[in-house]
mmCIF file with all atom_site columns, C-alpha atoms in Angstrom:
data_model
loop_
_atom_site.group_PDB
_atom_site.id
_atom_site.type_symbol
_atom_site.label_atom_id
_atom_site.label_alt_id
_atom_site.label_comp_id
_atom_site.label_asym_id
_atom_site.label_entity_id
_atom_site.label_seq_id
_atom_site.pdbx_PDB_ins_code
_atom_site.Cartn_x
_atom_site.Cartn_y
_atom_site.Cartn_z
_atom_site.occupancy
_atom_site.B_iso_or_equiv
_atom_site.pdbx_formal_charge
_atom_site.auth_seq_id
_atom_site.auth_comp_id
_atom_site.auth_asym_id
_atom_site.auth_atom_id
_atom_site.pdbx_PDB_model_num
ATOM 1   C CA . GLY A 1 1   ? 62.813 9.788   -139.427 1.00 68.00 ? 1   GLY A CA 1
ATOM 2   C CA . GLN A 1 2   ? 59.420 10.873  -138.360 1.00 76.00 ? 2   GLN A CA 1
ATOM 3   C CA . SER A 1 3   ? 57.784 10.662  -134.310 1.00 89.00 ? 3   SER A CA 1
ATOM 4   C CA . LEU A 1 4   ? 54.798 12.016  -132.865 1.00 94.00 ? 4   LEU A CA 1
ATOM 5   C CA . GLU A 1 5   ? 53.039 11.782  -129.301 1.00 96.00 ? 5   GLU A CA 1
ATOM 6   C CA . GLN A 1 6   ? 50.093 12.468  -128.625 1.00 97.00 ? 6   GLN A CA 1
ATOM 7   C CA . PRO A 1 7   ? 48.227 11.040  -125.016 1.00 97.00 ? 7   PRO A CA 1
ATOM 8   C CA . SER A 1 8   ? 46.442 8.161   -125.746 1.00 96.00 ? 8   SER A CA 1
ATOM 9   C CA . GLU A 1 9   ? 42.775 8.915   -123.866 1.00 97.00 ? 9   GLU A CA 1
ATOM 10  C CA . VAL A 1 10  ? 41.195 12.130  -122.775 1.00 97.00 ? 10  VAL A CA 1
ATOM 11  C CA . THR A 1 11  ? 37.688 12.359  -120.919 1.00 97.00 ? 11  THR A CA 1
ATOM 12  C CA . ALA A 1 12  ? 35.622 15.301  -120.366 1.00 97.00 ? 12  ALA A CA 1
ATOM 13  C CA . VAL A 1 13  ? 31.458 15.960  -120.220 1.00 97.00 ? 13  VAL A CA 1
ATOM 14  C CA . GLU A 1 14  ? 29.436 17.685  -122.310 1.00 97.00 ? 14  GLU A CA 1
ATOM 15  C CA . GLY A 1 15  ? 29.492 21.517  -122.569 1.00 97.00 ? 15  GLY A CA 1
ATOM 16  C CA . ALA A 1 16  ? 33.107 21.316  -121.808 1.00 97.00 ? 16  ALA A CA 1
ATOM 17  C CA . ILE A 1 17  ? 36.719 22.582  -123.359 1.00 97.00 ? 17  ILE A CA 1
ATOM 18  C CA . VAL A 1 18  ? 39.395 20.060  -124.259 1.00 98.00 ? 18  VAL A CA 1
ATOM 19  C CA . GLN A 1 19  ? 42.821 19.831  -125.976 1.00 98.00 ? 19  GLN A CA 1
ATOM 20  C CA . ILE A 1 20  ? 44.496 17.352  -127.510 1.00 98.00 ? 20  ILE A CA 1
ATOM 21  C CA . ASN A 1 21  ? 48.534 18.069  -127.742 1.00 98.00 ? 21  ASN A CA 1
ATOM 22  C CA . CYS A 1 22  ? 51.066 16.724  -129.967 1.00 98.00 ? 22  CYS A CA 1
ATOM 23  C CA . THR A 1 23  ? 54.366 16.878  -130.092 1.00 97.00 ? 23  THR A CA 1
ATOM 24  C CA . TYR A 1 24  ? 56.826 15.265  -133.212 1.00 95.00 ? 24  TYR A CA 1
ATOM 25  C CA . GLN A 1 25  ? 60.310 15.272  -134.738 1.00 92.00 ? 25  GLN A CA 1
ATOM 26  C CA . THR A 1 26  ? 61.029 15.116  -137.757 1.00 84.00 ? 26  THR A CA 1
ATOM 27  C CA . SER A 1 27  ? 63.839 16.177  -140.211 1.00 77.00 ? 27  SER A CA 1
ATOM 28  C CA . GLY A 1 28  ? 62.229 19.250  -141.722 1.00 76.00 ? 28  GLY A CA 1
ATOM 29  C CA . PHE A 1 29  ? 58.502 20.346  -141.657 1.00 80.00 ? 29  PHE A CA 1
ATOM 30  C CA . TYR A 1 30  ? 56.054 21.381  -143.737 1.00 83.00 ? 30  TYR A CA 1
ATOM 31  C CA . GLY A 1 31  ? 52.603 21.303  -141.148 1.00 89.00 ? 31  GLY A CA 1
ATOM 32  C CA . LEU A 1 32  ? 50.824 19.604  -138.339 1.00 93.00 ? 32  LEU A CA 1
ATOM 33  C CA . SER A 1 33  ? 47.495 18.104  -139.486 1.00 93.00 ? 33  SER A CA 1
ATOM 34  C CA . TRP A 1 34  ? 44.684 16.980  -137.633 1.00 96.00 ? 34  TRP A CA 1
ATOM 35  C CA . TYR A 1 35  ? 42.340 13.986  -138.265 1.00 96.00 ? 35  TYR A CA 1
ATOM 36  C CA . GLN A 1 36  ? 39.131 12.430  -136.684 1.00 97.00 ? 36  GLN A CA 1
ATOM 37  C CA . GLN A 1 37  ? 37.856 8.901   -136.702 1.00 96.00 ? 37  GLN A CA 1
ATOM 38  C CA . HIS A 1 38  ? 35.117 7.514   -135.047 1.00 96.00 ? 38  HIS A CA 1
ATOM 39  C CA . ASP A 1 39  ? 34.695 4.244   -133.887 1.00 92.00 ? 39  ASP A CA 1
ATOM 40  C CA . GLY A 1 40  ? 35.115 1.808   -137.226 1.00 88.00 ? 40  GLY A CA 1
ATOM 41  C CA . GLY A 1 41  ? 34.709 4.874   -139.512 1.00 92.00 ? 41  GLY A CA 1
ATOM 42  C CA . ALA A 1 42  ? 36.466 6.756   -141.935 1.00 94.00 ? 42  ALA A CA 1
ATOM 43  C CA . PRO A 1 43  ? 39.220 9.112   -140.522 1.00 95.00 ? 43  PRO A CA 1
ATOM 44  C CA . THR A 1 44  ? 37.914 12.664  -141.783 1.00 95.00 ? 44  THR A CA 1
ATOM 45  C CA . PHE A 1 45  ? 40.222 16.181  -141.941 1.00 93.00 ? 45  PHE A CA 1
ATOM 46  C CA . LEU A 1 46  ? 39.772 18.483  -139.556 1.00 95.00 ? 46  LEU A CA 1
ATOM 47  C CA . SER A 1 47  ? 42.404 20.558  -139.807 1.00 93.00 ? 47  SER A CA 1
ATOM 48  C CA . TYR A 1 48  ? 46.064 21.897  -141.410 1.00 91.00 ? 48  TYR A CA 1
ATOM 49  C CA . ASN A 1 49  ? 48.562 24.294  -139.611 1.00 92.00 ? 49  ASN A CA 1
ATOM 50  C CA . ALA A 1 50  ? 51.750 25.260  -141.578 1.00 89.00 ? 50  ALA A CA 1
ATOM 51  C CA . LEU A 1 51  ? 52.491 28.879  -139.942 1.00 91.00 ? 51  LEU A CA 1
ATOM 52  C CA . ASP A 1 52  ? 52.474 29.431  -136.443 1.00 95.00 ? 52  ASP A CA 1
ATOM 53  C CA . GLY A 1 53  ? 49.359 30.967  -134.406 1.00 96.00 ? 53  GLY A CA 1
ATOM 54  C CA . LEU A 1 54  ? 45.683 29.586  -134.112 1.00 96.00 ? 54  LEU A CA 1
ATOM 55  C CA . GLU A 1 55  ? 43.728 28.217  -137.035 1.00 93.00 ? 55  GLU A CA 1
ATOM 56  C CA . GLU A 1 56  ? 39.828 28.604  -136.036 1.00 93.00 ? 56  GLU A CA 1
ATOM 57  C CA . THR A 1 57  ? 36.798 26.114  -137.610 1.00 88.00 ? 57  THR A CA 1
ATOM 58  C CA . GLY A 1 58  ? 33.272 26.528  -135.804 1.00 92.00 ? 58  GLY A CA 1
ATOM 59  C CA . ARG A 1 59  ? 33.707 24.750  -132.029 1.00 96.00 ? 59  ARG A CA 1
ATOM 60  C CA . PHE A 1 60  ? 37.444 23.551  -133.326 1.00 96.00 ? 60  PHE A CA 1
ATOM 61  C CA . SER A 1 61  ? 40.492 25.161  -133.302 1.00 97.00 ? 61  SER A CA 1
ATOM 62  C CA . SER A 1 62  ? 44.055 24.005  -134.010 1.00 97.00 ? 62  SER A CA 1
ATOM 63  C CA . PHE A 1 63  ? 47.717 25.632  -132.793 1.00 97.00 ? 63  PHE A CA 1
ATOM 64  C CA . LEU A 1 64  ? 51.154 25.276  -134.197 1.00 97.00 ? 64  LEU A CA 1
ATOM 65  C CA . SER A 1 65  ? 54.665 26.032  -132.265 1.00 96.00 ? 65  SER A CA 1
ATOM 66  C CA . ARG A 1 66  ? 56.996 25.523  -134.980 1.00 94.00 ? 66  ARG A CA 1
ATOM 67  C CA . SER A 1 67  ? 59.323 26.762  -132.652 1.00 94.00 ? 67  SER A CA 1
ATOM 68  C CA . ASP A 1 68  ? 59.055 24.385  -130.257 1.00 95.00 ? 68  ASP A CA 1
ATOM 69  C CA . SER A 1 69  ? 57.796 21.378  -132.465 1.00 94.00 ? 69  SER A CA 1
ATOM 70  C CA . TYR A 1 70  ? 54.284 21.195  -131.019 1.00 96.00 ? 70  TYR A CA 1
ATOM 71  C CA . GLY A 1 71  ? 50.752 21.783  -131.767 1.00 97.00 ? 71  GLY A CA 1
ATOM 72  C CA . TYR A 1 72  ? 47.497 20.737  -130.444 1.00 98.00 ? 72  TYR A CA 1
ATOM 73  C CA . LEU A 1 73  ? 43.691 20.497  -131.290 1.00 98.00 ? 73  LEU A CA 1
ATOM 74  C CA . LEU A 1 74  ? 41.057 22.638  -129.194 1.00 98.00 ? 74  LEU A CA 1
ATOM 75  C CA . LEU A 1 75  ? 37.432 20.978  -128.921 1.00 98.00 ? 75  LEU A CA 1
ATOM 76  C CA . GLN A 1 76  ? 34.818 23.514  -127.521 1.00 97.00 ? 76  GLN A CA 1
ATOM 77  C CA . GLU A 1 77  ? 30.975 22.882  -126.195 1.00 97.00 ? 77  GLU A CA 1
ATOM 78  C CA . LEU A 1 78  ? 32.027 19.282  -126.257 1.00 98.00 ? 78  LEU A CA 1
ATOM 79  C CA . GLN A 1 79  ? 28.888 16.937  -127.726 1.00 97.00 ? 79  GLN A CA 1
ATOM 80  C CA . MET A 1 80  ? 28.725 13.721  -127.532 1.00 97.00 ? 80  MET A CA 1
ATOM 81  C CA . LYS A 1 81  ? 29.251 13.077  -131.101 1.00 97.00 ? 81  LYS A CA 1
ATOM 82  C CA . ASP A 1 82  ? 32.947 14.507  -130.787 1.00 98.00 ? 82  ASP A CA 1
ATOM 83  C CA . SER A 1 83  ? 33.097 11.202  -128.611 1.00 98.00 ? 83  SER A CA 1
ATOM 84  C CA . ALA A 1 84  ? 36.100 9.349   -131.435 1.00 97.00 ? 84  ALA A CA 1
ATOM 85  C CA . SER A 1 85  ? 39.760 9.126   -131.519 1.00 97.00 ? 85  SER A CA 1
ATOM 86  C CA . TYR A 1 86  ? 42.206 12.131  -132.959 1.00 98.00 ? 86  TYR A CA 1
ATOM 87  C CA . PHE A 1 87  ? 45.152 11.727  -134.861 1.00 97.00 ? 87  PHE A CA 1
ATOM 88  C CA . CYS A 1 88  ? 47.734 14.583  -135.289 1.00 96.00 ? 88  CYS A CA 1
ATOM 89  C CA . ALA A 1 89  ? 49.577 14.000  -138.633 1.00 94.00 ? 89  ALA A CA 1
ATOM 90  C CA . VAL A 1 90  ? 52.662 15.775  -140.333 1.00 91.00 ? 90  VAL A CA 1
ATOM 91  C CA . ARG A 1 91  ? 54.948 15.344  -143.541 1.00 82.00 ? 91  ARG A CA 1
ATOM 92  C CA . ASP A 1 92  ? 58.480 16.608  -143.485 1.00 66.00 ? 92  ASP A CA 1
ATOM 93  C CA . ARG A 1 93  ? 60.071 18.033  -146.563 1.00 58.00 ? 93  ARG A CA 1
ATOM 94  C CA . GLY A 1 94  ? 61.515 14.694  -147.546 1.00 64.00 ? 94  GLY A CA 1
ATOM 95  C CA . TYR A 1 95  ? 58.460 12.550  -147.666 1.00 64.00 ? 95  TYR A CA 1
ATOM 96  C CA . SER A 1 96  ? 55.549 12.676  -149.440 1.00 73.00 ? 96  SER A CA 1
ATOM 97  C CA . THR A 1 97  ? 53.232 10.910  -147.480 1.00 83.00 ? 97  THR A CA 1
ATOM 98  C CA . LEU A 1 98  ? 52.030 11.705  -143.868 1.00 88.00 ? 98  LEU A CA 1
ATOM 99  C CA . THR A 1 99  ? 53.080 9.984   -140.919 1.00 90.00 ? 99  THR A CA 1
ATOM 100 C CA . PHE A 1 100 ? 50.613 9.957   -138.395 1.00 93.00 ? 100 PHE A CA 1
ATOM 101 C CA . GLY A 1 101 ? 50.611 9.526   -134.515 1.00 94.00 ? 101 GLY A CA 1
ATOM 102 C CA . LYS A 1 102 ? 48.808 6.839   -132.480 1.00 95.00 ? 102 LYS A CA 1
ATOM 103 C CA . GLY A 1 103 ? 45.879 8.903   -131.630 1.00 96.00 ? 103 GLY A CA 1
ATOM 104 C CA . THR A 1 104 ? 44.175 9.912   -128.832 1.00 97.00 ? 104 THR A CA 1
ATOM 105 C CA . MET A 1 105 ? 40.693 8.318   -127.939 1.00 96.00 ? 105 MET A CA 1
ATOM 106 C CA . LEU A 1 106 ? 38.557 11.406  -126.623 1.00 98.00 ? 106 LEU A CA 1
ATOM 107 C CA . LEU A 1 107 ? 35.491 10.135  -124.691 1.00 97.00 ? 107 LEU A CA 1
ATOM 108 C CA . VAL A 1 108 ? 32.443 12.857  -123.824 1.00 97.00 ? 108 VAL A CA 1
ATOM 109 C CA . SER A 1 109 ? 30.299 12.114  -120.637 1.00 96.00 ? 109 SER A CA 1
ATOM 110 C CA . PRO A 1 110 ? 26.816 13.095  -120.437 1.00 94.00 ? 110 PRO A CA 1
ATOM 111 C CA . ASP B 2 1   ? 28.768 12.362  -154.610 1.00 65.00 ? 1   ASP B CA 1
ATOM 112 C CA . GLY B 2 2   ? 32.251 11.949  -155.335 1.00 73.00 ? 2   GLY B CA 1
ATOM 113 C CA . GLY B 2 3   ? 34.360 9.486   -152.848 1.00 93.00 ? 3   GLY B CA 1
ATOM 114 C CA . ILE B 2 4   ? 35.957 6.545   -152.042 1.00 96.00 ? 4   ILE B CA 1
ATOM 115 C CA . THR B 2 5   ? 34.895 3.348   -152.368 1.00 96.00 ? 5   THR B CA 1
ATOM 116 C CA . GLN B 2 6   ? 36.599 -0.048  -150.357 1.00 97.00 ? 6   GLN B CA 1
ATOM 117 C CA . SER B 2 7   ? 34.687 -3.554  -150.525 1.00 95.00 ? 7   SER B CA 1
ATOM 118 C CA . PRO B 2 8   ? 34.560 -5.759  -148.859 1.00 95.00 ? 8   PRO B CA 1
ATOM 119 C CA . LYS B 2 9   ? 33.911 -4.146  -145.654 1.00 95.00 ? 9   LYS B CA 1
ATOM 120 C CA . TYR B 2 10  ? 34.789 -7.192  -143.997 1.00 96.00 ? 10  TYR B CA 1
ATOM 121 C CA . LEU B 2 11  ? 37.374 -10.211 -145.482 1.00 94.00 ? 11  LEU B CA 1
ATOM 122 C CA . PHE B 2 12  ? 38.168 -13.304 -143.779 1.00 92.00 ? 12  PHE B CA 1
ATOM 123 C CA . ARG B 2 13  ? 41.830 -15.109 -145.248 1.00 90.00 ? 13  ARG B CA 1
ATOM 124 C CA . LYS B 2 14  ? 42.484 -18.641 -144.656 1.00 89.00 ? 14  LYS B CA 1
ATOM 125 C CA . GLU B 2 15  ? 46.153 -19.623 -144.383 1.00 85.00 ? 15  GLU B CA 1
ATOM 126 C CA . GLY B 2 16  ? 48.155 -19.536 -147.396 1.00 87.00 ? 16  GLY B CA 1
ATOM 127 C CA . GLN B 2 17  ? 45.408 -17.233 -149.233 1.00 92.00 ? 17  GLN B CA 1
ATOM 128 C CA . ASN B 2 18  ? 46.147 -14.092 -150.796 1.00 95.00 ? 18  ASN B CA 1
ATOM 129 C CA . VAL B 2 19  ? 43.527 -11.778 -150.876 1.00 95.00 ? 19  VAL B CA 1
ATOM 130 C CA . THR B 2 20  ? 42.652 -8.242  -152.428 1.00 97.00 ? 20  THR B CA 1
ATOM 131 C CA . LEU B 2 21  ? 41.110 -5.254  -151.391 1.00 97.00 ? 21  LEU B CA 1
ATOM 132 C CA . SER B 2 22  ? 39.282 -3.105  -153.423 1.00 98.00 ? 22  SER B CA 1
ATOM 133 C CA . CYS B 2 23  ? 39.445 0.576   -153.394 1.00 98.00 ? 23  CYS B CA 1
ATOM 134 C CA . GLU B 2 24  ? 38.622 3.075   -156.213 1.00 98.00 ? 24  GLU B CA 1
ATOM 135 C CA . GLN B 2 25  ? 37.687 7.151   -156.148 1.00 97.00 ? 25  GLN B CA 1
ATOM 136 C CA . ASN B 2 26  ? 35.987 9.442   -158.154 1.00 96.00 ? 26  ASN B CA 1
ATOM 137 C CA . LEU B 2 27  ? 37.485 12.022  -157.005 1.00 94.00 ? 27  LEU B CA 1
ATOM 138 C CA . ASN B 2 28  ? 39.829 12.645  -159.879 1.00 93.00 ? 28  ASN B CA 1
ATOM 139 C CA . HIS B 2 29  ? 42.736 12.646  -157.320 1.00 92.00 ? 29  HIS B CA 1
ATOM 140 C CA . ASP B 2 30  ? 46.336 11.623  -158.293 1.00 91.00 ? 30  ASP B CA 1
ATOM 141 C CA . ALA B 2 31  ? 47.618 9.997   -155.250 1.00 91.00 ? 31  ALA B CA 1
ATOM 142 C CA . MET B 2 32  ? 46.546 7.249   -153.538 1.00 94.00 ? 32  MET B CA 1
ATOM 143 C CA . TYR B 2 33  ? 47.913 5.248   -150.336 1.00 94.00 ? 33  TYR B CA 1
ATOM 144 C CA . TRP B 2 34  ? 46.864 2.558   -148.557 1.00 97.00 ? 34  TRP B CA 1
ATOM 145 C CA . TYR B 2 35  ? 47.193 2.649   -144.910 1.00 96.00 ? 35  TYR B CA 1
ATOM 146 C CA . ARG B 2 36  ? 46.816 -0.238  -141.920 1.00 97.00 ? 36  ARG B CA 1
ATOM 147 C CA . GLN B 2 37  ? 45.560 0.227   -138.539 1.00 96.00 ? 37  GLN B CA 1
ATOM 148 C CA . ASP B 2 38  ? 45.773 -2.185  -135.346 1.00 94.00 ? 38  ASP B CA 1
ATOM 149 C CA . PRO B 2 39  ? 43.743 -1.337  -132.553 1.00 87.00 ? 39  PRO B CA 1
ATOM 150 C CA . GLY B 2 40  ? 45.192 1.648   -130.216 1.00 79.00 ? 40  GLY B CA 1
ATOM 151 C CA . GLN B 2 41  ? 47.859 2.331   -132.958 1.00 82.00 ? 41  GLN B CA 1
ATOM 152 C CA . GLY B 2 42  ? 47.855 5.142   -135.485 1.00 88.00 ? 42  GLY B CA 1
ATOM 153 C CA . LEU B 2 43  ? 47.426 4.562   -139.094 1.00 93.00 ? 43  LEU B CA 1
ATOM 154 C CA . ARG B 2 44  ? 50.691 2.438   -140.722 1.00 94.00 ? 44  ARG B CA 1
ATOM 155 C CA . LEU B 2 45  ? 51.825 3.405   -144.464 1.00 93.00 ? 45  LEU B CA 1
ATOM 156 C CA . ILE B 2 46  ? 52.052 0.100   -146.599 1.00 95.00 ? 46  ILE B CA 1
ATOM 157 C CA . TYR B 2 47  ? 51.979 1.554   -150.299 1.00 95.00 ? 47  TYR B CA 1
ATOM 158 C CA . TYR B 2 48  ? 51.244 4.942   -152.033 1.00 93.00 ? 48  TYR B CA 1
ATOM 159 C CA . SER B 2 49  ? 51.019 5.962   -155.948 1.00 93.00 ? 49  SER B CA 1
ATOM 160 C CA . GLN B 2 50  ? 51.253 9.448   -156.942 1.00 89.00 ? 50  GLN B CA 1
ATOM 161 C CA . ILE B 2 51  ? 50.996 8.580   -160.833 1.00 91.00 ? 51  ILE B CA 1
ATOM 162 C CA . VAL B 2 52  ? 49.327 5.527   -162.651 1.00 95.00 ? 52  VAL B CA 1
ATOM 163 C CA . ASN B 2 53  ? 52.228 2.758   -163.181 1.00 96.00 ? 53  ASN B CA 1
ATOM 164 C CA . ASP B 2 54  ? 54.170 4.200   -160.282 1.00 94.00 ? 54  ASP B CA 1
ATOM 165 C CA . PHE B 2 55  ? 53.747 3.055   -156.582 1.00 94.00 ? 55  PHE B CA 1
ATOM 166 C CA . GLN B 2 56  ? 56.321 3.522   -153.737 1.00 92.00 ? 56  GLN B CA 1
ATOM 167 C CA . LYS B 2 57  ? 56.565 1.277   -150.766 1.00 93.00 ? 57  LYS B CA 1
ATOM 168 C CA . GLY B 2 58  ? 55.752 2.540   -147.317 1.00 91.00 ? 58  GLY B CA 1
ATOM 169 C CA . ASP B 2 59  ? 56.742 1.690   -144.240 1.00 89.00 ? 59  ASP B CA 1
ATOM 170 C CA . ILE B 2 60  ? 55.364 -1.569  -143.942 1.00 94.00 ? 60  ILE B CA 1
ATOM 171 C CA . ALA B 2 61  ? 55.503 -2.979  -147.280 1.00 96.00 ? 61  ALA B CA 1
ATOM 172 C CA . GLU B 2 62  ? 56.147 -6.321  -146.312 1.00 96.00 ? 62  GLU B CA 1
ATOM 173 C CA . GLY B 2 63  ? 53.623 -8.667  -147.604 1.00 96.00 ? 63  GLY B CA 1
ATOM 174 C CA . TYR B 2 64  ? 51.809 -6.448  -149.381 1.00 97.00 ? 64  TYR B CA 1
ATOM 175 C CA . SER B 2 65  ? 51.025 -5.868  -153.215 1.00 98.00 ? 65  SER B CA 1
ATOM 176 C CA . VAL B 2 66  ? 49.650 -3.265  -155.276 1.00 98.00 ? 66  VAL B CA 1
ATOM 177 C CA . SER B 2 67  ? 48.761 -2.250  -158.651 1.00 97.00 ? 67  SER B CA 1
ATOM 178 C CA . ARG B 2 68  ? 47.632 1.210   -160.371 1.00 97.00 ? 68  ARG B CA 1
ATOM 179 C CA . GLU B 2 69  ? 46.978 0.650   -163.658 1.00 97.00 ? 69  GLU B CA 1
ATOM 180 C CA . LYS B 2 70  ? 44.125 3.197   -163.533 1.00 97.00 ? 70  LYS B CA 1
ATOM 181 C CA . LYS B 2 71  ? 43.685 6.474   -161.789 1.00 96.00 ? 71  LYS B CA 1
ATOM 182 C CA . GLU B 2 72  ? 40.217 5.453   -159.981 1.00 97.00 ? 72  GLU B CA 1
ATOM 183 C CA . SER B 2 73  ? 41.917 2.024   -158.738 1.00 98.00 ? 73  SER B CA 1
ATOM 184 C CA . PHE B 2 74  ? 44.234 0.991   -156.559 1.00 98.00 ? 74  PHE B CA 1
ATOM 185 C CA . PRO B 2 75  ? 43.750 -2.524  -155.260 1.00 98.00 ? 75  PRO B CA 1
ATOM 186 C CA . LEU B 2 76  ? 45.937 -3.902  -152.328 1.00 98.00 ? 76  LEU B CA 1
ATOM 187 C CA . THR B 2 77  ? 46.887 -7.541  -152.177 1.00 97.00 ? 77  THR B CA 1
ATOM 188 C CA . VAL B 2 78  ? 47.412 -9.011  -149.211 1.00 96.00 ? 78  VAL B CA 1
ATOM 189 C CA . THR B 2 79  ? 49.491 -12.376 -149.168 1.00 95.00 ? 79  THR B CA 1
ATOM 190 C CA . SER B 2 80  ? 50.080 -15.132 -147.629 1.00 91.00 ? 80  SER B CA 1
ATOM 191 C CA . ALA B 2 81  ? 53.688 -13.802 -146.795 1.00 90.00 ? 81  ALA B CA 1
ATOM 192 C CA . GLN B 2 82  ? 52.173 -11.651 -144.851 1.00 91.00 ? 82  GLN B CA 1
ATOM 193 C CA . LYS B 2 83  ? 51.849 -13.911 -141.338 1.00 88.00 ? 83  LYS B CA 1
ATOM 194 C CA . ASN B 2 84  ? 49.866 -10.768 -139.253 1.00 92.00 ? 84  ASN B CA 1
ATOM 195 C CA . PRO B 2 85  ? 47.165 -9.222  -141.780 1.00 94.00 ? 85  PRO B CA 1
ATOM 196 C CA . THR B 2 86  ? 44.234 -9.282  -138.860 1.00 95.00 ? 86  THR B CA 1
ATOM 197 C CA . ALA B 2 87  ? 43.903 -5.274  -138.853 1.00 96.00 ? 87  ALA B CA 1
ATOM 198 C CA . PHE B 2 88  ? 41.881 -2.467  -140.166 1.00 97.00 ? 88  PHE B CA 1
ATOM 199 C CA . TYR B 2 89  ? 42.939 -1.275  -143.597 1.00 98.00 ? 89  TYR B CA 1
ATOM 200 C CA . LEU B 2 90  ? 42.324 2.098   -145.085 1.00 97.00 ? 90  LEU B CA 1
ATOM 201 C CA . CYS B 2 91  ? 42.641 3.534   -148.567 1.00 97.00 ? 91  CYS B CA 1
ATOM 202 C CA . ALA B 2 92  ? 43.085 7.170   -149.155 1.00 95.00 ? 92  ALA B CA 1
ATOM 203 C CA . SER B 2 93  ? 43.479 9.861   -151.898 1.00 94.00 ? 93  SER B CA 1
ATOM 204 C CA . SER B 2 94  ? 44.997 13.173  -151.854 1.00 89.00 ? 94  SER B CA 1
ATOM 205 C CA . ILE B 2 95  ? 45.490 16.056  -155.011 1.00 80.00 ? 95  ILE B CA 1
ATOM 206 C CA . VAL B 2 96  ? 49.169 16.100  -155.232 1.00 66.00 ? 96  VAL B CA 1
ATOM 207 C CA . ALA B 2 97  ? 49.820 19.588  -155.713 1.00 55.00 ? 97  ALA B CA 1
ATOM 208 C CA . ALA B 2 98  ? 48.185 22.238  -153.788 1.00 51.00 ? 98  ALA B CA 1
ATOM 209 C CA . SER B 2 99  ? 46.318 20.148  -151.086 1.00 52.00 ? 99  SER B CA 1
ATOM 210 C CA . ARG B 2 100 ? 48.863 17.339  -150.450 1.00 55.00 ? 100 ARG B CA 1
ATOM 211 C CA . GLU B 2 101 ? 48.335 17.615  -146.865 1.00 71.00 ? 101 GLU B CA 1
ATOM 212 C CA . LYS B 2 102 ? 44.033 16.755  -146.954 1.00 87.00 ? 102 LYS B CA 1
ATOM 213 C CA . LEU B 2 103 ? 43.656 13.115  -147.463 1.00 91.00 ? 103 LEU B CA 1
ATOM 214 C CA . PHE B 2 104 ? 40.019 11.348  -148.148 1.00 94.00 ? 104 PHE B CA 1
ATOM 215 C CA . PHE B 2 105 ? 39.758 8.342   -146.785 1.00 96.00 ? 105 PHE B CA 1
ATOM 216 C CA . GLY B 2 106 ? 37.234 5.539   -147.760 1.00 96.00 ? 106 GLY B CA 1
ATOM 217 C CA . SER B 2 107 ? 35.425 3.602   -145.052 1.00 95.00 ? 107 SER B CA 1
ATOM 218 C CA . GLY B 2 108 ? 37.800 0.778   -144.373 1.00 96.00 ? 108 GLY B CA 1
ATOM 219 C CA . THR B 2 109 ? 37.923 -3.210  -145.017 1.00 97.00 ? 109 THR B CA 1
ATOM 220 C CA . GLN B 2 110 ? 38.505 -5.400  -141.823 1.00 96.00 ? 110 GLN B CA 1
ATOM 221 C CA . LEU B 2 111 ? 40.870 -8.145  -142.631 1.00 96.00 ? 111 LEU B CA 1
ATOM 222 C CA . SER B 2 112 ? 40.618 -11.313 -140.284 1.00 94.00 ? 112 SER B CA 1
ATOM 223 C CA . VAL B 2 113 ? 42.314 -14.817 -140.284 1.00 88.00 ? 113 VAL B CA 1
ATOM 224 C CA . LEU B 2 114 ? 40.148 -17.697 -140.285 1.00 83.00 ? 114 LEU B CA 1
#
């Protein structure tokens, strides 16, 4: 089976940098994905890491360490609109679907 | 614009009643999925389908049923056997091949029990 652990809540102020961690356990591994969901809305894809290292997309970056079964999402220059829930997700080689973590609620304050 | 349309946005179910949630996509995606989301919880997979006329159970399929008669449509029926149906239901789709990691989600249906 698969399991993912991420913090339930993170708070930060506008303009700051925040890191949301995700650790996973799977029988095999394809890659780690991140999704953003605003309250009551649809999750939207942010990033995907299949190989070790950092992937950067604008203010958001995602990191993966396959040897540590660990990844994180880094959000820079935080804005109020970044207040949302962030989910990590994995697919391993035996599965054709994604398994999601329970999500991290990010609250950005002025 | 291409996307996934879920309807209705809000749905109420009476005791003993079956209700059907609609999900339509015009992205020409092969795979479609249904997830259930409870407050403070992640997304849990109910059913998925990778091709027309074929679907598989996810982690929490009991009390639910689906059909995939057309590529564009993947309706979910919440049956009376589902004793705790109140939740936010999300439909998603993806390309089966190269971009399997990226799911596109609909805006969801909030189901409540009267």
